[in-house]
Coordinates of C-alpha atoms and ligand atoms in Angstrom, one line a residue:
M678 CA 0.8 23.3 19.6
G679 CA 3.5 22.1 17.1
Q680 CA 2.9 20.9 13.6
L681 CA 2.5 17.6 12.1
V682 CA 5.3 16.5 9.8
V683 CA 4.5 13.7 7.5
V684 CA 7.3 11.6 5.9
S685 CA 7.0 9.6 3.2
N686 CA 9.2 8.3 0.7
R687 CA 7.4 10.1 -2.0
V688 CA 5.7 13.8 -1.7
A689 CA 2.8 14.1 -3.8
L690 CA 3.4 17.7 -4.8
P691 CA 0.6 20.2 -5.6
E692 CA 0.4 21.0 -9.4
N693 CA -0.7 24.2 -10.5
G694 CA -2.0 25.1 -7.2
K695 CA -4.3 21.9 -7.4
S696 CA -3.4 18.5 -6.0
S697 CA -3.5 15.5 -8.4
A698 CA -3.1 13.4 -5.2
G699 CA -5.3 9.9 -4.9
G700 CA -6.8 8.3 -1.8
L701 CA -4.0 8.1 0.6
A702 CA -2.5 11.2 -0.1
V703 CA -5.6 13.1 0.1
G704 CA -6.1 11.6 3.7
I705 CA -2.8 12.6 4.5
L706 CA -3.2 16.3 2.9
D707 CA -6.3 16.5 4.9
A708 CA -4.8 16.1 8.3
L709 CA -1.9 18.4 7.2
K710 CA -4.8 21.1 6.2
E711 CA -6.6 20.7 9.5
N712 CA -3.5 21.1 11.9
G713 CA -1.0 23.0 9.5
G714 CA 2.1 21.1 8.8
M715 CA 4.8 19.8 6.5
W716 CA 5.2 16.9 4.2
F717 CA 8.8 15.9 3.8
G718 CA 10.2 13.5 1.2
W719 CA 11.4 12.6 -2.2
N720 CA 10.3 14.7 -5.0
G721 CA 10.5 11.8 -7.4
E722 CA 13.5 13.3 -9.7
I723 CA 17.0 11.8 -10.1
S724 CA 19.5 14.6 -9.8
E725 CA 22.9 14.7 -11.4
I726 CA 24.6 16.3 -8.3
S727 CA 25.6 14.3 -5.2
G728 CA 22.8 13.4 -2.6
E729 CA 24.8 15.2 0.2
E730 CA 24.9 18.4 -2.0
E731 CA 21.3 18.2 -3.0
K732 CA 19.1 21.0 -1.1
V733 CA 15.5 20.8 0.4
T734 CA 13.2 23.0 -1.6
I735 CA 10.1 24.2 0.4
L736 CA 6.9 25.1 -1.4
R737 CA 4.2 26.3 0.4
D738 CA 0.5 25.6 -1.0
Q739 CA -2.7 26.0 1.1
G740 CA -1.1 26.2 4.5
I741 CA 1.2 23.1 3.8
D742 CA 5.0 23.1 3.5
Y743 CA 6.2 20.6 0.7
A744 CA 9.8 19.9 1.6
S745 CA 11.2 17.8 -1.2
F746 CA 14.6 16.9 -2.5
S747 CA 15.9 14.7 -5.7
L748 CA 18.2 11.6 -4.8
D749 CA 21.1 11.1 -7.1
Q750 CA 21.4 7.8 -9.1
N751 CA 23.4 5.9 -6.7
D752 CA 21.3 6.6 -3.6
Y753 CA 18.0 6.0 -5.9
D754 CA 19.5 2.6 -6.9
L755 CA 20.8 1.3 -3.6
Y756 CA 18.0 3.0 -1.1
Y757 CA 14.9 2.7 -3.5
S758 CA 15.4 0.2 -6.3
Q759 CA 17.6 -2.2 -4.4
F760 CA 17.2 -2.3 -0.8
S761 CA 13.3 -1.0 -0.5
N762 CA 12.0 -3.0 -3.7
A763 CA 14.3 -5.7 -4.3
V764 CA 14.6 -6.8 -0.6
L765 CA 12.0 -5.4 1.6
W766 CA 8.9 -5.6 -0.8
P767 CA 9.3 -9.1 -2.1
A768 CA 10.2 -10.4 1.8
F769 CA 7.4 -8.8 3.4
H770 CA 5.1 -10.2 0.7
Y771 CA 6.6 -13.6 1.4
R772 CA 8.4 -13.8 -2.0
L773 CA 11.8 -14.8 -0.6
D774 CA 12.7 -16.3 -4.0
L775 CA 12.5 -12.5 -5.5
V776 CA 14.9 -11.2 -3.0
D777 CA 18.1 -9.7 -4.3
Y778 CA 20.2 -8.7 -1.5
Q779 CA 23.7 -6.9 -1.7
R780 CA 25.3 -5.5 1.4
T781 CA 26.0 -2.3 -0.5
A782 CA 22.3 -2.0 -1.0
W783 CA 21.7 -2.2 2.9
R784 CA 24.5 0.3 3.7
G785 CA 22.8 2.7 0.9
Y786 CA 19.5 2.3 2.7
C787 CA 20.9 3.0 6.1
R788 CA 23.1 6.1 4.5
V789 CA 19.8 7.7 2.8
N790 CA 17.7 7.7 5.8
L791 CA 20.6 9.2 7.7
L792 CA 20.8 11.9 5.1
L793 CA 17.0 12.3 5.4
A794 CA 17.4 12.9 9.5
D795 CA 20.2 15.3 8.5
R796 CA 17.8 17.3 6.3
L797 CA 14.5 16.8 8.2
T798 CA 16.2 17.9 11.7
P799 CA 16.5 21.8 11.0
L800 CA 13.1 21.8 9.8
L801 CA 11.6 20.5 13.2
S802 CA 10.4 22.2 16.2
E803 CA 10.5 20.5 19.5
D804 CA 6.7 20.1 20.0
D805 CA 6.0 18.7 16.6
I806 CA 4.8 15.2 15.9
V807 CA 6.4 13.3 13.2
W808 CA 4.3 10.5 11.2
V809 CA 6.5 8.2 9.0
H810 CA 5.4 6.0 6.6
D811 CA 6.2 2.6 5.2
Y812 CA 9.2 0.4 4.6
H813 CA 11.7 2.7 2.8
L814 CA 12.0 4.8 6.3
I815 CA 12.6 2.1 9.0
P816 CA 15.9 3.5 10.1
L817 CA 14.7 7.1 10.2
A818 CA 13.6 7.2 13.9
E819 CA 17.0 6.2 15.2
A820 CA 18.8 8.5 12.9
L821 CA 16.4 11.4 14.3
R822 CA 17.0 10.0 17.9
Q823 CA 20.7 10.4 17.3
H824 CA 20.1 14.1 16.1
N825 CA 18.6 14.5 19.6
Q826 CA 15.2 14.6 18.2
R827 CA 12.8 13.8 21.1
Q828 CA 9.4 14.5 19.4
P829 CA 6.8 11.7 19.3
L830 CA 7.7 9.7 16.2
G831 CA 5.1 7.2 14.6
F832 CA 5.5 4.7 12.0
F833 CA 2.9 2.9 9.9
L834 CA 3.4 -0.1 7.8
H835 CA 1.3 0.0 4.6
I836 CA 2.6 -3.6 3.5
P837 CA 2.1 -6.8 5.6
F838 CA 4.6 -7.7 8.4
P839 CA 5.6 -11.3 7.4
S840 CA 5.8 -14.3 10.0
P841 CA 9.0 -14.3 12.2
E842 CA 10.6 -17.1 9.9
V843 CA 10.1 -14.9 6.9
F844 CA 11.2 -11.8 8.6
N845 CA 14.2 -13.4 10.1
S846 CA 15.4 -14.6 6.5
I847 CA 16.1 -11.1 5.7
P848 CA 20.0 -10.3 6.4
N849 CA 20.0 -7.4 8.9
H850 CA 16.5 -8.2 10.4
A851 CA 17.8 -7.9 14.0
R852 CA 19.1 -4.5 13.4
M853 CA 15.9 -3.5 11.5
L854 CA 13.7 -4.7 14.5
E855 CA 16.0 -2.6 16.9
M856 CA 15.7 0.5 14.6
L857 CA 11.7 0.1 14.7
C858 CA 11.5 0.3 18.4
H859 CA 13.2 4.0 18.2
Y860 CA 9.6 5.0 17.0
D861 CA 7.1 5.6 19.9
L862 CA 4.1 4.1 18.1
L863 CA 4.1 1.4 15.6
G864 CA 0.9 0.9 13.4
F865 CA -0.2 -2.0 11.3
Q866 CA -2.9 -2.6 9.1
T867 CA -4.3 -5.5 10.8
E868 CA -4.2 -7.7 14.3
T869 CA -2.3 -10.3 12.1
D870 CA 0.5 -7.9 11.2
K871 CA 0.7 -6.5 14.7
Q872 CA 1.2 -10.0 16.2
A873 CA 3.6 -11.2 13.6
F874 CA 5.6 -8.1 14.7
L875 CA 5.4 -8.8 18.4
S876 CA 6.2 -12.5 17.8
T877 CA 9.2 -11.5 15.9
L878 CA 10.5 -9.0 18.4
A879 CA 9.9 -11.4 21.2
Q880 CA 12.0 -14.3 19.6
E881 CA 14.8 -11.8 19.0
T882 CA 15.0 -9.8 22.4
C883 CA 13.3 -9.5 25.7
L884 CA 9.9 -7.9 25.2
R885 CA 7.9 -6.8 28.0
Q886 CA 4.2 -5.4 27.8
T887 CA 4.2 -2.4 30.4
E888 CA 0.5 -1.6 30.0
A889 CA -2.3 -2.4 27.4
G890 CA -0.8 -1.9 24.1
Y891 CA 2.6 -0.8 25.4
Y892 CA 5.8 -2.6 25.3
N893 CA 9.5 -2.3 26.0
A894 CA 12.4 -3.8 24.0
Y895 CA 15.9 -2.8 23.7
G896 CA 15.5 -0.3 26.7
R897 CA 12.7 1.7 24.9
S898 CA 9.2 1.9 25.4
F899 CA 6.5 2.1 22.4
K900 CA 3.0 1.5 21.7
V901 CA 2.2 -1.1 19.0
S902 CA -1.3 -1.3 17.6
H903 CA -3.3 -1.9 14.4
Y904 CA -5.0 0.8 12.0
P905 CA -6.9 -0.6 9.1
I906 CA -6.6 2.2 6.4
G907 CA -9.9 3.3 4.8
I908 CA -11.2 5.2 2.1
E909 CA -13.7 8.2 1.6
P910 CA -16.9 6.1 0.5
E911 CA -19.2 9.2 0.0
S912 CA -16.7 10.9 -2.2
I913 CA -16.3 7.9 -4.1
R914 CA -20.1 7.2 -4.7
Q915 CA -20.3 10.7 -5.8
I916 CA -17.7 10.4 -8.4
A917 CA -18.7 6.9 -9.7
S918 CA -22.4 7.8 -9.9
G919 CA -21.7 11.0 -11.9
P920 CA -22.6 11.2 -15.5
L921 CA -20.4 9.2 -18.1
P922 CA -18.0 10.5 -20.4
P923 CA -19.2 10.0 -24.0
K924 CA -16.4 7.3 -24.7
M925 CA -17.7 5.3 -21.5
A926 CA -21.5 5.7 -22.5
A927 CA -20.1 3.9 -26.0
I928 CA -18.5 1.2 -24.3
K929 CA -21.6 0.5 -22.0
D930 CA -23.7 0.2 -25.1
E931 CA -21.1 -2.1 -26.6
L932 CA -21.1 -4.4 -23.5
G933 CA -24.8 -5.4 -24.2
D934 CA -25.8 -8.1 -22.2
A935 CA -22.3 -9.4 -21.3
K936 CA -21.2 -9.6 -17.9
N937 CA -18.3 -7.6 -17.0
I938 CA -15.5 -8.5 -14.8
I939 CA -12.9 -6.0 -13.8
A940 CA -9.6 -6.1 -12.0
C941 CA -7.0 -3.2 -11.4
E942 CA -3.9 -2.8 -9.7
R943 CA -0.3 -1.8 -10.1
L944 CA 1.7 -4.5 -12.1
D945 CA 2.8 -6.2 -9.2
Y946 CA 3.7 -9.8 -8.5
S947 CA 2.1 -9.6 -5.0
K948 CA -1.3 -8.9 -6.7
G949 CA -1.5 -12.6 -8.1
L950 CA -2.1 -11.5 -11.8
P951 CA -0.9 -14.5 -13.7
E952 CA -2.6 -16.8 -10.9
R953 CA -5.8 -14.8 -11.9
F954 CA -5.2 -15.3 -15.6
L955 CA -5.1 -19.0 -14.9
A956 CA -8.4 -18.8 -12.8
F957 CA -10.3 -17.0 -15.4
E958 CA -9.0 -19.9 -18.0
A959 CA -10.2 -22.4 -15.6
L960 CA -13.7 -20.6 -15.5
L961 CA -13.8 -20.7 -19.3
E962 CA -12.7 -24.4 -19.4
H963 CA -14.9 -25.8 -16.7
Y964 CA -18.1 -23.5 -16.9
P965 CA -18.4 -23.3 -20.7
Q966 CA -21.9 -21.8 -20.5
H967 CA -20.1 -18.3 -19.8
R968 CA -18.3 -18.3 -23.0
G969 CA -19.0 -15.5 -25.1
H970 CA -21.3 -13.8 -22.3
I971 CA -18.6 -12.5 -20.2
R972 CA -15.8 -10.1 -20.5
Y973 CA -12.6 -9.7 -18.1
T974 CA -10.8 -6.2 -18.2
Q975 CA -7.2 -6.3 -16.4
I976 CA -6.2 -2.8 -15.9
A977 CA -2.4 -3.0 -14.9
P978 CA -0.3 0.3 -15.1
T979 CA 3.5 -0.4 -14.9
S980 CA 5.2 0.1 -11.6
R981 CA 8.8 -0.1 -10.9
G982 CA 9.8 -1.1 -14.2
E983 CA 13.3 -0.9 -13.7
V984 CA 13.4 -3.8 -11.1
Q985 CA 13.8 -7.1 -12.9
A986 CA 11.3 -9.1 -11.3
Y987 CA 8.5 -6.4 -12.7
Q988 CA 10.0 -6.8 -16.3
T989 CA 9.6 -10.5 -16.1
I990 CA 5.8 -10.6 -14.7
R991 CA 5.2 -7.9 -17.4
H992 CA 6.1 -10.4 -20.1
K993 CA 4.5 -13.2 -18.5
L994 CA 1.1 -11.4 -18.7
E995 CA 1.4 -10.3 -22.2
T996 CA 2.1 -14.0 -23.3
E997 CA -0.6 -15.4 -21.1
A998 CA -3.3 -13.1 -22.2
G999 CA -2.5 -13.6 -25.9
R1000 CA -2.6 -17.4 -25.2
I1001 CA -6.0 -17.3 -23.7
N1002 CA -7.7 -15.1 -25.8
G1003 CA -6.0 -17.3 -28.8
K1004 CA -7.4 -20.3 -27.3
Y1005 CA -10.9 -19.1 -26.3
G1006 CA -11.7 -16.0 -28.5
T1007 CA -13.9 -16.1 -31.5
L1008 CA -14.1 -13.8 -34.4
S1009 CA -16.7 -11.9 -32.5
W1010 CA -15.5 -12.4 -28.9
T1011 CA -12.5 -11.4 -27.0
P1012 CA -12.5 -12.9 -23.3
L1013 CA -9.7 -10.9 -21.7
Y1014 CA -8.7 -7.2 -22.1
Y1015 CA -5.4 -6.5 -20.7
L1016 CA -4.5 -2.9 -20.4
N1017 CA -1.0 -1.9 -19.4
Q1018 CA -2.2 1.7 -18.8
H1019 CA -2.6 4.2 -16.1
F1020 CA -6.4 5.3 -16.0
D1021 CA -7.5 8.8 -14.6
R1022 CA -8.9 8.0 -11.1
R1023 CA -12.4 9.6 -11.7
L1024 CA -13.0 7.3 -14.8
L1025 CA -11.7 4.4 -12.9
M1026 CA -14.4 4.7 -10.3
K1027 CA -16.9 4.9 -12.8
I1028 CA -15.9 1.7 -14.6
F1029 CA -16.1 0.0 -11.2
R1030 CA -19.6 1.0 -11.0
L1031 CA -20.5 -0.1 -14.5
T1032 CA -18.9 -3.6 -13.7
D1033 CA -20.4 -6.6 -12.4
I1034 CA -17.7 -8.7 -10.6
A1035 CA -14.2 -7.4 -9.1
L1036 CA -11.3 -9.8 -8.9
V1037 CA -9.3 -8.6 -6.2
T1038 CA -6.9 -11.6 -5.6
P1039 CA -3.5 -10.5 -4.3
L1040 CA -1.2 -13.1 -2.9
R1041 CA -0.4 -10.8 0.0
D1042 CA -1.5 -7.4 0.4
G1043 CA -1.3 -4.9 3.4
M1044 CA -4.9 -4.0 2.9
N1045 CA -6.0 -3.4 -0.8
L1046 CA -7.9 -0.3 -1.4
V1047 CA -9.1 -1.3 -4.8
A1048 CA -11.4 -3.7 -2.9
K1049 CA -12.9 -0.9 -0.8
E1050 CA -13.3 1.5 -3.7
Y1051 CA -14.9 -1.0 -5.7
V1052 CA -17.6 -1.5 -3.2
A1053 CA -17.9 2.1 -2.5
A1054 CA -18.5 2.8 -6.4
Q1055 CA -21.2 0.4 -6.6
D1056 CA -25.0 1.4 -7.2
P1057 CA -26.8 0.2 -3.9
E1058 CA -29.8 -1.1 -5.7
D1059 CA -27.7 -3.2 -8.0
P1060 CA -24.4 -3.8 -6.8
G1061 CA -21.6 -5.8 -8.4
V1062 CA -19.8 -8.6 -6.5
L1063 CA -16.6 -8.4 -4.8
I1064 CA -14.2 -11.5 -5.1
L1065 CA -11.6 -10.9 -2.6
S1066 CA -8.3 -12.9 -1.6
R1067 CA -8.2 -14.2 1.9
F1068 CA -4.5 -12.9 2.0
A1069 CA -5.4 -9.1 1.5
G1070 CA -5.9 -7.2 4.7
A1071 CA -9.2 -6.1 3.5
A1072 CA -10.6 -9.7 4.0
D1073 CA -10.4 -9.2 7.7
E1074 CA -13.3 -6.4 7.3
L1075 CA -14.9 -7.0 4.1
T1076 CA -16.2 -10.6 5.3
S1077 CA -19.4 -10.5 3.0
A1078 CA -17.1 -10.6 -0.2
L1079 CA -16.7 -13.9 -1.9
I1080 CA -13.5 -14.9 -0.1
V1081 CA -11.1 -17.0 -2.1
N1082 CA -7.7 -18.6 -1.9
P1083 CA -6.0 -17.2 -5.0
Y1084 CA -3.5 -20.1 -5.1
D1085 CA -6.5 -22.2 -6.0
R1086 CA -7.6 -21.3 -9.4
G1087 CA -10.5 -23.9 -9.3
D1088 CA -11.5 -22.0 -6.1
V1089 CA -11.5 -18.6 -7.6
A1090 CA -13.2 -19.9 -11.0
A1091 CA -16.1 -21.4 -8.7
A1092 CA -16.3 -17.9 -7.1
I1093 CA -16.7 -16.2 -10.4
N1094 CA -19.3 -18.7 -11.3
Q1095 CA -21.4 -18.1 -8.0
A1096 CA -21.0 -14.2 -8.4
L1097 CA -22.4 -14.5 -12.3
N1098 CA -25.3 -16.4 -10.8
M1099 CA -25.9 -14.3 -7.7
S1100 CA -29.3 -12.9 -6.9
R1101 CA -29.9 -9.4 -6.7
S1102 CA -30.9 -9.6 -3.3
E1103 CA -28.2 -11.4 -2.3
R1104 CA -25.9 -8.9 -3.9
I1105 CA -27.5 -6.0 -2.1
T1106 CA -27.2 -7.7 1.2
R1107 CA -23.7 -8.4 0.8
H1108 CA -23.1 -4.7 -0.2
Q1109 CA -25.0 -3.3 2.5
Q1110 CA -23.0 -5.3 5.0
M1111 CA -19.6 -4.1 3.5
M1112 CA -20.8 -0.7 3.4
K1113 CA -21.5 -0.6 7.0
V1114 CA -17.8 -1.4 7.5
L1115 CA -16.6 1.2 5.0
K1116 CA -18.6 4.0 6.6
W1117 CA -17.3 3.3 9.8
Q1118 CA -13.7 2.6 9.2
T1119 CA -12.9 5.5 6.9
I1120 CA -9.6 7.1 6.1
D1121 CA -10.5 9.9 8.3
R1122 CA -10.9 7.4 11.4
W1123 CA -7.5 5.8 10.3
R1124 CA -5.7 9.0 10.5
D1125 CA -7.5 10.4 13.5
T1126 CA -7.0 7.2 15.6
F1127 CA -3.2 7.1 14.7
L1128 CA -2.7 10.8 15.5
Q1129 CA -4.3 10.7 18.5
D1130 CA -2.4 7.5 19.8
L1131 CA 0.7 9.4 18.6
R1132 CA 0.0 12.3 20.6
D1133 CA -0.8 10.0 23.9
T1134 CA 2.7 8.6 23.6
G1135 CA 3.9 11.9 25.1
H1136 CA 3.8 10.3 28.4
I1137 CA 6.3 7.7 27.5
A1138 CA 9.7 8.4 29.2
P1139 CA 11.8 9.7 26.4
A1140 CA 14.6 7.1 25.0
V1141 CA 18.0 7.1 26.5
L1142 CA 19.8 9.7 24.2
P1143 CA 23.4 10.6 24.1
D1144 CA 24.2 14.0 25.7
K1145 CA 23.8 17.0 23.3
G1146 CA 27.0 17.6 21.4
Q1147 CA 28.4 14.1 21.9
S1148 CA 29.2 12.6 18.6
T1149 CA 27.3 9.5 17.7
V1150 CA 27.9 7.1 14.9
F1151 CA 25.0 5.4 13.0
L1152 CA 25.8 1.9 12.4
P1153 CA 24.0 0.0 9.6
Ligands
GDG1234 C1 -0.1 -0.2 -0.8 C2 -0.1 -1.7 -0.1 C3 -2.4 -0.8 0.8 C4 -4.5 1.7 -9.4 N1 -4.4 1.7 -10.7 C5 -4.8 2.9 -11.2 C6 -4.9 3.6 -9.8 N2 -4.9 2.8 -9.0 C7 -5.0 3.2 -7.4 C8 -6.2 2.5 -6.8 C9 -5.9 2.6 -5.2 C10 -4.6 2.6 -5.1 O1 -4.0 3.1 -6.7 C11 -4.0 1.3 -5.0 O2 -3.9 0.9 -3.8 P1 -3.8 -0.5 -3.1 O3 -4.2 -0.4 -1.7 O4 -4.7 -1.1 -3.9 O5 -2.4 -1.1 -3.3 P2 -0.8 -0.6 -3.2 O6 -0.3 0.4 -4.4 O7 0.0 -1.6 -3.2 O8 -0.6 0.1 -1.8 C12 -1.7 -1.6 0.1 C13 -1.8 0.8 0.3 O9 -0.6 0.9 0.4 C14 -2.5 1.8 1.7 O10 -2.1 1.5 2.7 O11 -3.7 -1.1 0.9 O12 -1.9 -3.0 0.8 O13 0.4 -2.5 -0.8 O14 -6.3 3.7 -4.8 O15 -7.6 2.9 -7.0 N3 -5.2 4.8 -9.9 C15 -5.4 5.5 -11.1 N4 -5.2 5.0 -12.1 C16 -4.9 3.5 -12.0 O16 -4.6 3.2 -13.3 N5 -5.9 6.7 -10.9

């Protein structure tokens, strides 16, 4: 049997023989450890030499080959910062107003994917299976097919797939759909995402269903399904319930009887942070009985700091946090703690357990792992309350959370008030219902079902390929 080859934009390289990877990376690493395999992608470094000259470095650790490379500045700018993060990310999160499209970026995006196929091809064997992750790598399957690679190629989209009207607003949308159909398996987070993809495809071209889950378009056959990503609830429970570091114990004492509200995510406009700050302000305004008795801590480490839209939202949050604290704070009480910092993962899980309410209110989110981690970190005898946006993929599964519309600050404020007043027995019931889902749809299940389906696509007739040796042109 061949090996599993995972391809993602970034590779989480092992450090000092020990991996520092977070939840998703751990799930991928487990699969690689089980079956042996390779993880291929960018090492996170920008190199001085040109992309074409850059070599792949292979590092072997615990039976896994980490095949990684640097990008040059031009490739990083066009492929990563511009097309991936200033076109695809905002558009797929319904923020067409933030799309900054340039044709050079699209060409750079395609060129880097072709470069990745050039580098990956010599590392592949005929009986390998290849699992490609996320929106940076839409063109990769087509590029690999043009290198005569016939292995099962699977693609999982971690972010939402938007409605046809939104997707069709992206220049090159038709070309991207065609590129996606070179994969044998296309996986989405939710049924809604899957349906949005199929509707978009059906509008663009002749789409035929050939058997349950299998489709045909552009002369190629592929499977389409949804695979909600999960977490490892037991490992999170263990971390969260372990002893508190001394610094944390002091914070716990300091909190006293105050109710603690937590929110944590990368600083990203899709996560609905400014809207959430305003919802918190609405709570203080309309439910004055909570003033002085609650504390909202927002953890938001910087991400993609070089992209303009991310700098703008950072400034906005700094201003808003200061304004709200200035308006409602007293000499002895600060309502909002805004921490633009990265926290250690283990510490984060303990903080989740210590807090009474989690605010997870993205404007759009593929899944949202923080929502799931928060629930798993709770004490089952005295759990906190999850307030969850209806626009997070997780809302399909965690229906016992308090589901809110993040655009309606009155709705979010009312949910916080409801959570602050919720009886212990209701909190326990809701928590039990959510834990049932989390224990079923774990990250292992997500990975195993995807990989099983990818192996099963082996019976699909291979795509029509050019003869070996015939030169092919990869057109953006
Ligand atoms: C994409 C999709 C989808 C956050 N702050 C810190 C920290 N985190 C960790 C969380 C969680 C992870 O980062 C974030 O995962 P999310 O799912 O919430 O969001 P994205 O980063 O946008 O992920 C998303 C996901 O892919 C998986 O498919 O669910 O929809 O957008 O694990 O705990 N970790 C540490 N310090 C922090 O300050 N250590």
